[in-house]
CSV table of C-alpha atoms in Angstrom, one decimal:
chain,number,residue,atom,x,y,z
B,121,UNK,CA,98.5,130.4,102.0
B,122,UNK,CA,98.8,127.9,99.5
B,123,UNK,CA,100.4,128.0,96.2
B,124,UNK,CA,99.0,127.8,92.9
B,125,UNK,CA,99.4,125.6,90.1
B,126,UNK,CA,101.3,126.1,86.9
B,127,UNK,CA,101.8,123.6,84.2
B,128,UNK,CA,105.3,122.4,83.1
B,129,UNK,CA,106.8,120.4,80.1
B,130,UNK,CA,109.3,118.7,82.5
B,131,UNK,CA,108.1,117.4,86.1
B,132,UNK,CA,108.6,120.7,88.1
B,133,UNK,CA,106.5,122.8,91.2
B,134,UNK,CA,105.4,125.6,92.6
B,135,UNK,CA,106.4,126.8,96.1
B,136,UNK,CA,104.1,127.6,98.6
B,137,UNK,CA,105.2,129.8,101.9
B,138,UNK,CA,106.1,127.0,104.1
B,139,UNK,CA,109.4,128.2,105.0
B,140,UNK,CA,111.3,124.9,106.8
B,141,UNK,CA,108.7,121.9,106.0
B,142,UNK,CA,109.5,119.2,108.7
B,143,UNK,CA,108.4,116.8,106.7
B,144,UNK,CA,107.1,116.2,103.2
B,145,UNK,CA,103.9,114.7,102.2
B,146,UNK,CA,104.2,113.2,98.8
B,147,UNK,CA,100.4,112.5,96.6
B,148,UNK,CA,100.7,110.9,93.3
B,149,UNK,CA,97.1,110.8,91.4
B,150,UNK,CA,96.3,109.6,88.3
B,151,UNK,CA,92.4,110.4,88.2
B,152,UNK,CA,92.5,113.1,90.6
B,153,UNK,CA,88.9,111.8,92.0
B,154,UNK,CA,86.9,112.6,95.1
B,155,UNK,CA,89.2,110.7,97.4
B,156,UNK,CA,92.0,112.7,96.3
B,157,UNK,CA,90.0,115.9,98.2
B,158,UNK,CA,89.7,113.7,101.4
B,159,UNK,CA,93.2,112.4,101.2
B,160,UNK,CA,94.3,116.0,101.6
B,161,UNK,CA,92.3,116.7,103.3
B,162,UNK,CA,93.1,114.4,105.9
B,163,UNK,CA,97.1,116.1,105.5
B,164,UNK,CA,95.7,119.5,106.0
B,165,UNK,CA,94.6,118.3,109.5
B,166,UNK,CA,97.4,116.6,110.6
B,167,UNK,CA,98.9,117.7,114.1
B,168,UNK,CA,102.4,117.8,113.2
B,169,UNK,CA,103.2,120.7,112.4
B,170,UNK,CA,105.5,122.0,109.0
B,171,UNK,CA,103.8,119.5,106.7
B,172,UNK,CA,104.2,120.2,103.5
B,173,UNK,CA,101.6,119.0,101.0
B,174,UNK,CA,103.3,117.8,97.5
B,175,UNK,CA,100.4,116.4,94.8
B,176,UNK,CA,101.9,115.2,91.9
B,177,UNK,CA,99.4,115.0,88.9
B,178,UNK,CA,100.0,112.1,86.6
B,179,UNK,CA,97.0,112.5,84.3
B,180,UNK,CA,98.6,114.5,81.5
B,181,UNK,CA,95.4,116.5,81.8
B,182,UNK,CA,96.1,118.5,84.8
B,183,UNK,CA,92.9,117.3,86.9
B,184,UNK,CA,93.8,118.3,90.1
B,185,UNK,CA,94.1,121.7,88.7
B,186,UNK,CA,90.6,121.9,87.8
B,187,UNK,CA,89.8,119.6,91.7
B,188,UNK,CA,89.0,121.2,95.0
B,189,UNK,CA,92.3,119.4,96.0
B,190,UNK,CA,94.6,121.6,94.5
B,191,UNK,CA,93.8,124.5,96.9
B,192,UNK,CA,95.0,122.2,100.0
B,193,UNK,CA,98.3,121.0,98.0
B,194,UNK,CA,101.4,123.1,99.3
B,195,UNK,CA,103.1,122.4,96.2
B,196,UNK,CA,101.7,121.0,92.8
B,197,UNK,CA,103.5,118.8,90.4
B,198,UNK,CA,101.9,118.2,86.6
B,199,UNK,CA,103.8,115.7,84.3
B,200,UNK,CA,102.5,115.8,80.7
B,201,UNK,CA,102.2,111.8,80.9
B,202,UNK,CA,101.4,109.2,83.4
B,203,UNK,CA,105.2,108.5,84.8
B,204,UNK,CA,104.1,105.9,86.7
B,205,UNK,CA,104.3,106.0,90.7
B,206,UNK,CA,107.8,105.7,92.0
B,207,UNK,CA,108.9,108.6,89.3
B,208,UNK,CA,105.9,111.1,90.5
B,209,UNK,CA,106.5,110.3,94.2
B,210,UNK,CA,110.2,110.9,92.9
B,211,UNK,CA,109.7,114.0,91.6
B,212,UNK,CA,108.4,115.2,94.5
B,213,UNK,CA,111.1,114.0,96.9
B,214,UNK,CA,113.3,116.1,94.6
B,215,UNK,CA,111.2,118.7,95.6
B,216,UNK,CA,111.4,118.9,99.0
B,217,UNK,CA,113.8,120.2,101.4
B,218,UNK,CA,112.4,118.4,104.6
B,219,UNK,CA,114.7,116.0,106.5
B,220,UNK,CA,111.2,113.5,106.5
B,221,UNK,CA,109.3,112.5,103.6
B,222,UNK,CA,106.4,110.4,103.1
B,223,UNK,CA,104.2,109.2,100.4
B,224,UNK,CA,100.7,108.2,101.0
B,225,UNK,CA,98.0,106.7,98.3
B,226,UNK,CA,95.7,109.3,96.7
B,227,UNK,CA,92.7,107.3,98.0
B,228,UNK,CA,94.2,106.6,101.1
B,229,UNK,CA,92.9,108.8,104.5
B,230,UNK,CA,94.8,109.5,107.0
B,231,UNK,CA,94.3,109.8,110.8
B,232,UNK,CA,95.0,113.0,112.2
B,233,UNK,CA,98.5,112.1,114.4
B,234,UNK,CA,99.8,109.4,111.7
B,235,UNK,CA,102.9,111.9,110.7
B,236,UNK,CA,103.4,113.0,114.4
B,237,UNK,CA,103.6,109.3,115.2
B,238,UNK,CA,105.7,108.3,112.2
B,239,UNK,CA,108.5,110.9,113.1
B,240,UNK,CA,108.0,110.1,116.8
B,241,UNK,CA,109.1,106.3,116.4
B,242,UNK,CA,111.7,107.1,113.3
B,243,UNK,CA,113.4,109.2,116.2
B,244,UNK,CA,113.2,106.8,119.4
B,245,UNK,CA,116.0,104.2,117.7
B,246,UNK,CA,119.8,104.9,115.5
B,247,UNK,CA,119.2,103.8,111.8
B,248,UNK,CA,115.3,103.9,111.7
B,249,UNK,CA,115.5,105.1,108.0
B,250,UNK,CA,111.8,103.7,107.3
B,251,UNK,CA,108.5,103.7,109.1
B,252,UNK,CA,105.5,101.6,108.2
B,253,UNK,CA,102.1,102.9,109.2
B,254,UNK,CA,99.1,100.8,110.3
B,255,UNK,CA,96.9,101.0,107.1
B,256,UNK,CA,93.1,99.5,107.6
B,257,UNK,CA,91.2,98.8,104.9
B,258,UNK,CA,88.2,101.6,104.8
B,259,UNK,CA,85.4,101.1,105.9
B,260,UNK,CA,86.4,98.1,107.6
B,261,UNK,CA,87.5,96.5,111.1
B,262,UNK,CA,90.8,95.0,108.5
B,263,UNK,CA,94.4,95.5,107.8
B,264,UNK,CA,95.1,96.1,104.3
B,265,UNK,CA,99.3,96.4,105.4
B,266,UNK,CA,101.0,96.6,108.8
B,267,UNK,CA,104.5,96.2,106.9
B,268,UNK,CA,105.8,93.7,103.9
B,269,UNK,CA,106.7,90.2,104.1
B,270,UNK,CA,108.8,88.6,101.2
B,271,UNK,CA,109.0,85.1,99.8
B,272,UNK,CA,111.5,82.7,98.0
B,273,UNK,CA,111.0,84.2,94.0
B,274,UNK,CA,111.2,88.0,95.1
B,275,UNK,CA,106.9,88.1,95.6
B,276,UNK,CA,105.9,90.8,98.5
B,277,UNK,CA,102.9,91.0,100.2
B,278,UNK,CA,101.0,92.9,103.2
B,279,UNK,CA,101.6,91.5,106.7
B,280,UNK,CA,98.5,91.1,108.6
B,281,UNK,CA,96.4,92.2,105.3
B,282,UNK,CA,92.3,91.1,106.4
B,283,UNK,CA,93.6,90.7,109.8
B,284,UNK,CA,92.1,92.4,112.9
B,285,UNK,CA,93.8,95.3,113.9
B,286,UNK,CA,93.8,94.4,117.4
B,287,UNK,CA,96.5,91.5,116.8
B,288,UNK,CA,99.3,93.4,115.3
B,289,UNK,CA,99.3,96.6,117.8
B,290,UNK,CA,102.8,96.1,119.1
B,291,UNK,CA,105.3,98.4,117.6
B,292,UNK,CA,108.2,96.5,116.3
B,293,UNK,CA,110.7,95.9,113.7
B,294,UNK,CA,109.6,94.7,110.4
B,295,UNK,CA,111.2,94.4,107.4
B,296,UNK,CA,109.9,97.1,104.8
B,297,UNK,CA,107.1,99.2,104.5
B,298,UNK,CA,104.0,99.8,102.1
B,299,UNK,CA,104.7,103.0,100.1
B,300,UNK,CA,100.9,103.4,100.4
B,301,UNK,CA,101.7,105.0,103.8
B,302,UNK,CA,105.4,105.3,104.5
B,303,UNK,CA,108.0,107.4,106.2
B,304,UNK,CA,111.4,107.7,104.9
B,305,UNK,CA,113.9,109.3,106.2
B,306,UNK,CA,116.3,112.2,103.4
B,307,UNK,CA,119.3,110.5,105.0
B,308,UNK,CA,118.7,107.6,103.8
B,309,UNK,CA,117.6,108.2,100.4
B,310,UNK,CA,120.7,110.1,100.1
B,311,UNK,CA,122.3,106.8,100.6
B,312,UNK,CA,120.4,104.8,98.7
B,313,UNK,CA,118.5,106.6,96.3
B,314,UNK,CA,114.9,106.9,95.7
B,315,UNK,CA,112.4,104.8,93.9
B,316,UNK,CA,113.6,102.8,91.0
B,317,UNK,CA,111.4,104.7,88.0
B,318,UNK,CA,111.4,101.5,85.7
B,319,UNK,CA,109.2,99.7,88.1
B,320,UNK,CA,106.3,102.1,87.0
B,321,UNK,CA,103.9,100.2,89.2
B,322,UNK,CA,103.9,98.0,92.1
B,323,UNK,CA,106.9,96.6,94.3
B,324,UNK,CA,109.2,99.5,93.8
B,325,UNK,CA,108.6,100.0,97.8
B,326,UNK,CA,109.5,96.6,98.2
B,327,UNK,CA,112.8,97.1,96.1
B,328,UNK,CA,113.5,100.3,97.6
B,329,UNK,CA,113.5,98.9,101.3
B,330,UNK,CA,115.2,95.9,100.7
B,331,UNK,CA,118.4,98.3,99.1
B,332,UNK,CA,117.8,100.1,102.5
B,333,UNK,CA,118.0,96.7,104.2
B,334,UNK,CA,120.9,96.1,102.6
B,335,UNK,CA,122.7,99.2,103.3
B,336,UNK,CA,122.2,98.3,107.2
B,337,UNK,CA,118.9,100.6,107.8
B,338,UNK,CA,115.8,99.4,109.4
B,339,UNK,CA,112.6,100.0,109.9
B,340,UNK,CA,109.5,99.8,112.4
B,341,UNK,CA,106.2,99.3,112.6
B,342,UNK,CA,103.6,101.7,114.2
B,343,UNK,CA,100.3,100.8,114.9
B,344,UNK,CA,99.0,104.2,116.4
B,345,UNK,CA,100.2,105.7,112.4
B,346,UNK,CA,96.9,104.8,111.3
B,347,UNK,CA,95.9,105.1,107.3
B,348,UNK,CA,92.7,104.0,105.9
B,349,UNK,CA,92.7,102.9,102.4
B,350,UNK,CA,90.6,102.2,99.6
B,351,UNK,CA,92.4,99.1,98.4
B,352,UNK,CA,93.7,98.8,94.9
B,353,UNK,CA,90.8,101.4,93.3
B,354,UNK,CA,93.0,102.5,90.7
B,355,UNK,CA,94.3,99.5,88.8
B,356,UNK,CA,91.9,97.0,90.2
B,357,UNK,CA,92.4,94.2,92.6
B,358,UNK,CA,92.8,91.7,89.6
B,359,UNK,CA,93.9,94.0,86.6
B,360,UNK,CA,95.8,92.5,84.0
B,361,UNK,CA,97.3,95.8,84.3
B,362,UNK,CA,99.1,94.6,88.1
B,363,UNK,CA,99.3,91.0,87.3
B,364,UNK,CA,101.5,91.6,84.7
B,365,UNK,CA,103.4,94.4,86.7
B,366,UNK,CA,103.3,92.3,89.8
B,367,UNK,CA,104.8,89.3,88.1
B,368,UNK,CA,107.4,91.2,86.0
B,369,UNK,CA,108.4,93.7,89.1
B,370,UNK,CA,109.1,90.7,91.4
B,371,UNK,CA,111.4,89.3,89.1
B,372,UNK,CA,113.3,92.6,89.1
B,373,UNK,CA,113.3,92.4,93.0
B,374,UNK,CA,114.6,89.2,92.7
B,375,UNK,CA,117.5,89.8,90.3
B,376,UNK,CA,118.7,92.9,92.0
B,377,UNK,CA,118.2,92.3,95.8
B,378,UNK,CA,118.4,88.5,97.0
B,379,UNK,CA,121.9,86.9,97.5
B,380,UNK,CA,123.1,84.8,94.9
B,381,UNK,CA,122.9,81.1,96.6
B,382,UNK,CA,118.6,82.2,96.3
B,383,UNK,CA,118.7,82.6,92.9
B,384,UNK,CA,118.5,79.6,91.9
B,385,UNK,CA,115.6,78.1,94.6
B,386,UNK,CA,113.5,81.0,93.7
B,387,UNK,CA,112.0,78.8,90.2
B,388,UNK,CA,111.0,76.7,92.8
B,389,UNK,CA,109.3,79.1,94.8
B,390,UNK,CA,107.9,80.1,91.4
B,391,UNK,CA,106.2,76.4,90.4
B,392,UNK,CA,105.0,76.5,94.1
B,393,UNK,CA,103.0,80.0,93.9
B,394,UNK,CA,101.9,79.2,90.2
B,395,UNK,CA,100.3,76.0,91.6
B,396,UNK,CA,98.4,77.6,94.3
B,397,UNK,CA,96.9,80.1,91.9
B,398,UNK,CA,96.0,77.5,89.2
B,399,UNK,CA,94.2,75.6,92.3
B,400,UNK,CA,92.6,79.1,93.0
B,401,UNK,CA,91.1,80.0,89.9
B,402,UNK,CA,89.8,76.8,89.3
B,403,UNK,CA,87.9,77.2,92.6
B,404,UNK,CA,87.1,81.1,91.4
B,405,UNK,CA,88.8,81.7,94.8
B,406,UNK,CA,91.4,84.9,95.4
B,407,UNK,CA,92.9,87.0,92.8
B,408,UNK,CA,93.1,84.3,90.5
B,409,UNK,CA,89.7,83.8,90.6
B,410,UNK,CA,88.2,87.3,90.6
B,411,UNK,CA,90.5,87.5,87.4
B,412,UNK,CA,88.6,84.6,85.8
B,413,UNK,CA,85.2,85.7,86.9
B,414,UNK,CA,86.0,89.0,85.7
B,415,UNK,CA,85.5,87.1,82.2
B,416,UNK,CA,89.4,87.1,81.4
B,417,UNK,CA,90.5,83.9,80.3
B,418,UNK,CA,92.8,81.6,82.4
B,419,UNK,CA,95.4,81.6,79.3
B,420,UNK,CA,95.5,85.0,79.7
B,421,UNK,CA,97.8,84.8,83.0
B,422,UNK,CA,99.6,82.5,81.5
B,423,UNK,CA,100.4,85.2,78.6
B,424,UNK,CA,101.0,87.4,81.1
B,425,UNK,CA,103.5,85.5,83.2
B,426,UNK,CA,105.7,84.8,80.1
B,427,UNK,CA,105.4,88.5,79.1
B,428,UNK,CA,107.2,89.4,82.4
B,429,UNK,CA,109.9,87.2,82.1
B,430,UNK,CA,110.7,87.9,78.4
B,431,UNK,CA,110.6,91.8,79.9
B,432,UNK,CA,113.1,90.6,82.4
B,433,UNK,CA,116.0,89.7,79.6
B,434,UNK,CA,115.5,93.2,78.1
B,435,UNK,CA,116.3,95.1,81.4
B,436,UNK,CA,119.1,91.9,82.2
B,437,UNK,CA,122.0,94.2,82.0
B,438,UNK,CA,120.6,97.0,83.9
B,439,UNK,CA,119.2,95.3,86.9
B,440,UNK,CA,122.5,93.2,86.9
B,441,UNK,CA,124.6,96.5,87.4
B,442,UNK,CA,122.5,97.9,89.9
B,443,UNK,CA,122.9,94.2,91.7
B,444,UNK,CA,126.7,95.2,91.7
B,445,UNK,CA,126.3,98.3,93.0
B,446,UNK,CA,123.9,97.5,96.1
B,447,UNK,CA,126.8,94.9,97.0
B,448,UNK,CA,129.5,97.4,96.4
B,449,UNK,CA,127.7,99.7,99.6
B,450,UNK,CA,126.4,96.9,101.7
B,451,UNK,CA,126.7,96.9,105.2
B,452,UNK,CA,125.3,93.5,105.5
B,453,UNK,CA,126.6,90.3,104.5
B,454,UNK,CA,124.8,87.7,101.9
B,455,UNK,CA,124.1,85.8,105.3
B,456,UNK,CA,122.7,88.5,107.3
B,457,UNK,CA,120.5,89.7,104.8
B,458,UNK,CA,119.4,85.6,104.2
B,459,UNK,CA,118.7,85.7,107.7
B,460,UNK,CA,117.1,88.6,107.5
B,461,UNK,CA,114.9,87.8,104.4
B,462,UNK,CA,113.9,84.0,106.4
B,463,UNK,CA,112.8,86.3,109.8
B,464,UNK,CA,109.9,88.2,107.5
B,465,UNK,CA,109.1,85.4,105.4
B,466,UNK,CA,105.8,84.1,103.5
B,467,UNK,CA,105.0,80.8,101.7
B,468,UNK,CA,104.4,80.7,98.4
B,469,UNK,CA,100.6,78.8,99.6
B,470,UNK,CA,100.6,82.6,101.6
B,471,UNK,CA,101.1,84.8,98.9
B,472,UNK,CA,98.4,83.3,96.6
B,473,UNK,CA,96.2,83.5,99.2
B,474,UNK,CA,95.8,86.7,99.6
């Protein structure tokens, strides 16, 4: 039996009859679309068993109430506004009682043992708190993400992302995982935290592992936890909508997570990357140039990039005491996590690229 859907004023649920959910499947939608059904679908069908399905409805409108969707959903979460996504995956980690809890993209499908095998490697080694899934790009022979890589001014990106799958299907240690497709582990957030909520979109997965890095947890890779996802539908693979987020999130990575003799190489970093895209979209190659031929002027990410970091003196004080506070609970010294940073690394060249 599954529950039905009330509306609240505040981010709340329902509760459906799944007594001891094993683990928690978080879905945040904005547009509650067709791929929402299949993404649920695809939960619905999974073979581990005590899943519970958690869809957490940031239109304002309650879609999903009115979708196919909402009839899979164990529980159903309706916020009155568009939170953003690390406050609605948030709310339903609150949620949850299970001792696992994932979060997976709305138009992201998944394959039927992904959660078995998720929980299956999260248990094989001490401090696994995170597990990132093999995520191919739909439709398509591709990897969209099979883990993150980091470089020099906080800017994440997918490992192996248009890569054959065939060449990353060792499971292994990597640094963080995509939130598109993740496993966490309660314990950990417990620790931690969850998502930082003034991130609204993009990198908080990136800021929430490295705090977990920090706090002396890892995380592995597995390549049989297999996701297929329709990349960047929602906000568009050259938005001004992401770049801006992008660009201002990374400097919030940046200022709370990397040790303090990296702070000041990362404008470095920064001329490098900038360079790379500037050589990009005057080629009308990569993001940079899809955002050109999208009819956006070039200015226009130049606007953008100086939005971010004017946005980044406002929040100053804030991200500076959760810095402090990360440091104040780390199990890892400034040169351990250095090391660790320089062992899942990508050029700035890299990160333009893709």
């Amino acid at each position: 039996m599954r529950a039905a859907c009330v509306k609240f004023g505040a981010p709340s649920c329902t509760i459906g009859s799944l007594a001891e959910p094993i683990v928690s499947v978080v879905v945040p939608t904005l547009r509650a679309g067709p791929e929402l059904l299949d993404c649920v679908y695809s939960l619905d069908r999974q073979t581990q068993p005590g899943v519970e399905i958690i869809v957490v409805d940031n239109s304002g409108r309650g879609l999903v109430r009115q979708s196919a969707a909402a009839r899979l959903a164990t529980r159903l979460i309706e916020n009155e506004t568009n939170l953003g996504f690390g406050a609605a995956v948030n709310a339903g980690f609150r949620a949850s009682r299970a001792p696992y809890l994932a979060t997976i993209n709305d138009d992201a499908v998944a394959h039927p043992q992904w959660l078995e095998r998720l929980i299956q490697a999260m248990d094989s080694q001490d401090r696994v708190g995170m597990c990132a899934s093999q995520i191919r790009l739909a439709g398509q022979n591709r990897l969209d993400s099979a883990g993150m890589l980091v470089s020099g001014d906080g800017s994440s990106k997918q490992r192996g992302q248009f890569e054959s799958p065939a060449r990353f299907a060792r499971r292994e240690e990597v640094l963080l995982p995509s939130a598109c497709a993740a496993l966490y582990r309660r314990a950990m957030l417990d620790e931690i935290g969850l998502f930082d909520e003034e991130f609204f979109l993009y990198c908080e997965d990136t800021d929430l592992g490295l705090r977990a890095r920090w706090a002396g947890w890892k995380c592995l890779y597995v390549p049989d936890a297999v996701v297929e996802h329709a990349y960047s539908s929602s906000a568009g693979q050259a938005s001004p909508l992401k770049a801006y987020y992008v660009e201002r999130n990374r400097l919030f990575v940046l200022l709370k997570n990397y040790p303090a003799d990296m702070l000041w190489r990362a404008p470095f970093f920064t001329v490098a990357r900038y360079f790379w895209h500037l050589l990009a979209l005057s080629r009308n190659e990569r993001l940079a140039g899809q955002f050109h031929a999208a009819g956006r002027p070039p200015i226009e990410l130049a606007y953008l990039a100086a939005r971010a970091h004017v946005a980044l003196l406002f929040h100053l004080p804030r991200l500076w005491r959760q810095r402090k506070k990360i440091r104040q609970t780390a199990r890892l010294s400034p040169r351990e996590f250095r090391q660790l940073l320089r062992a899942h690394w990508i050029s700035p060249r890299q990160v333009a690229a893709l």
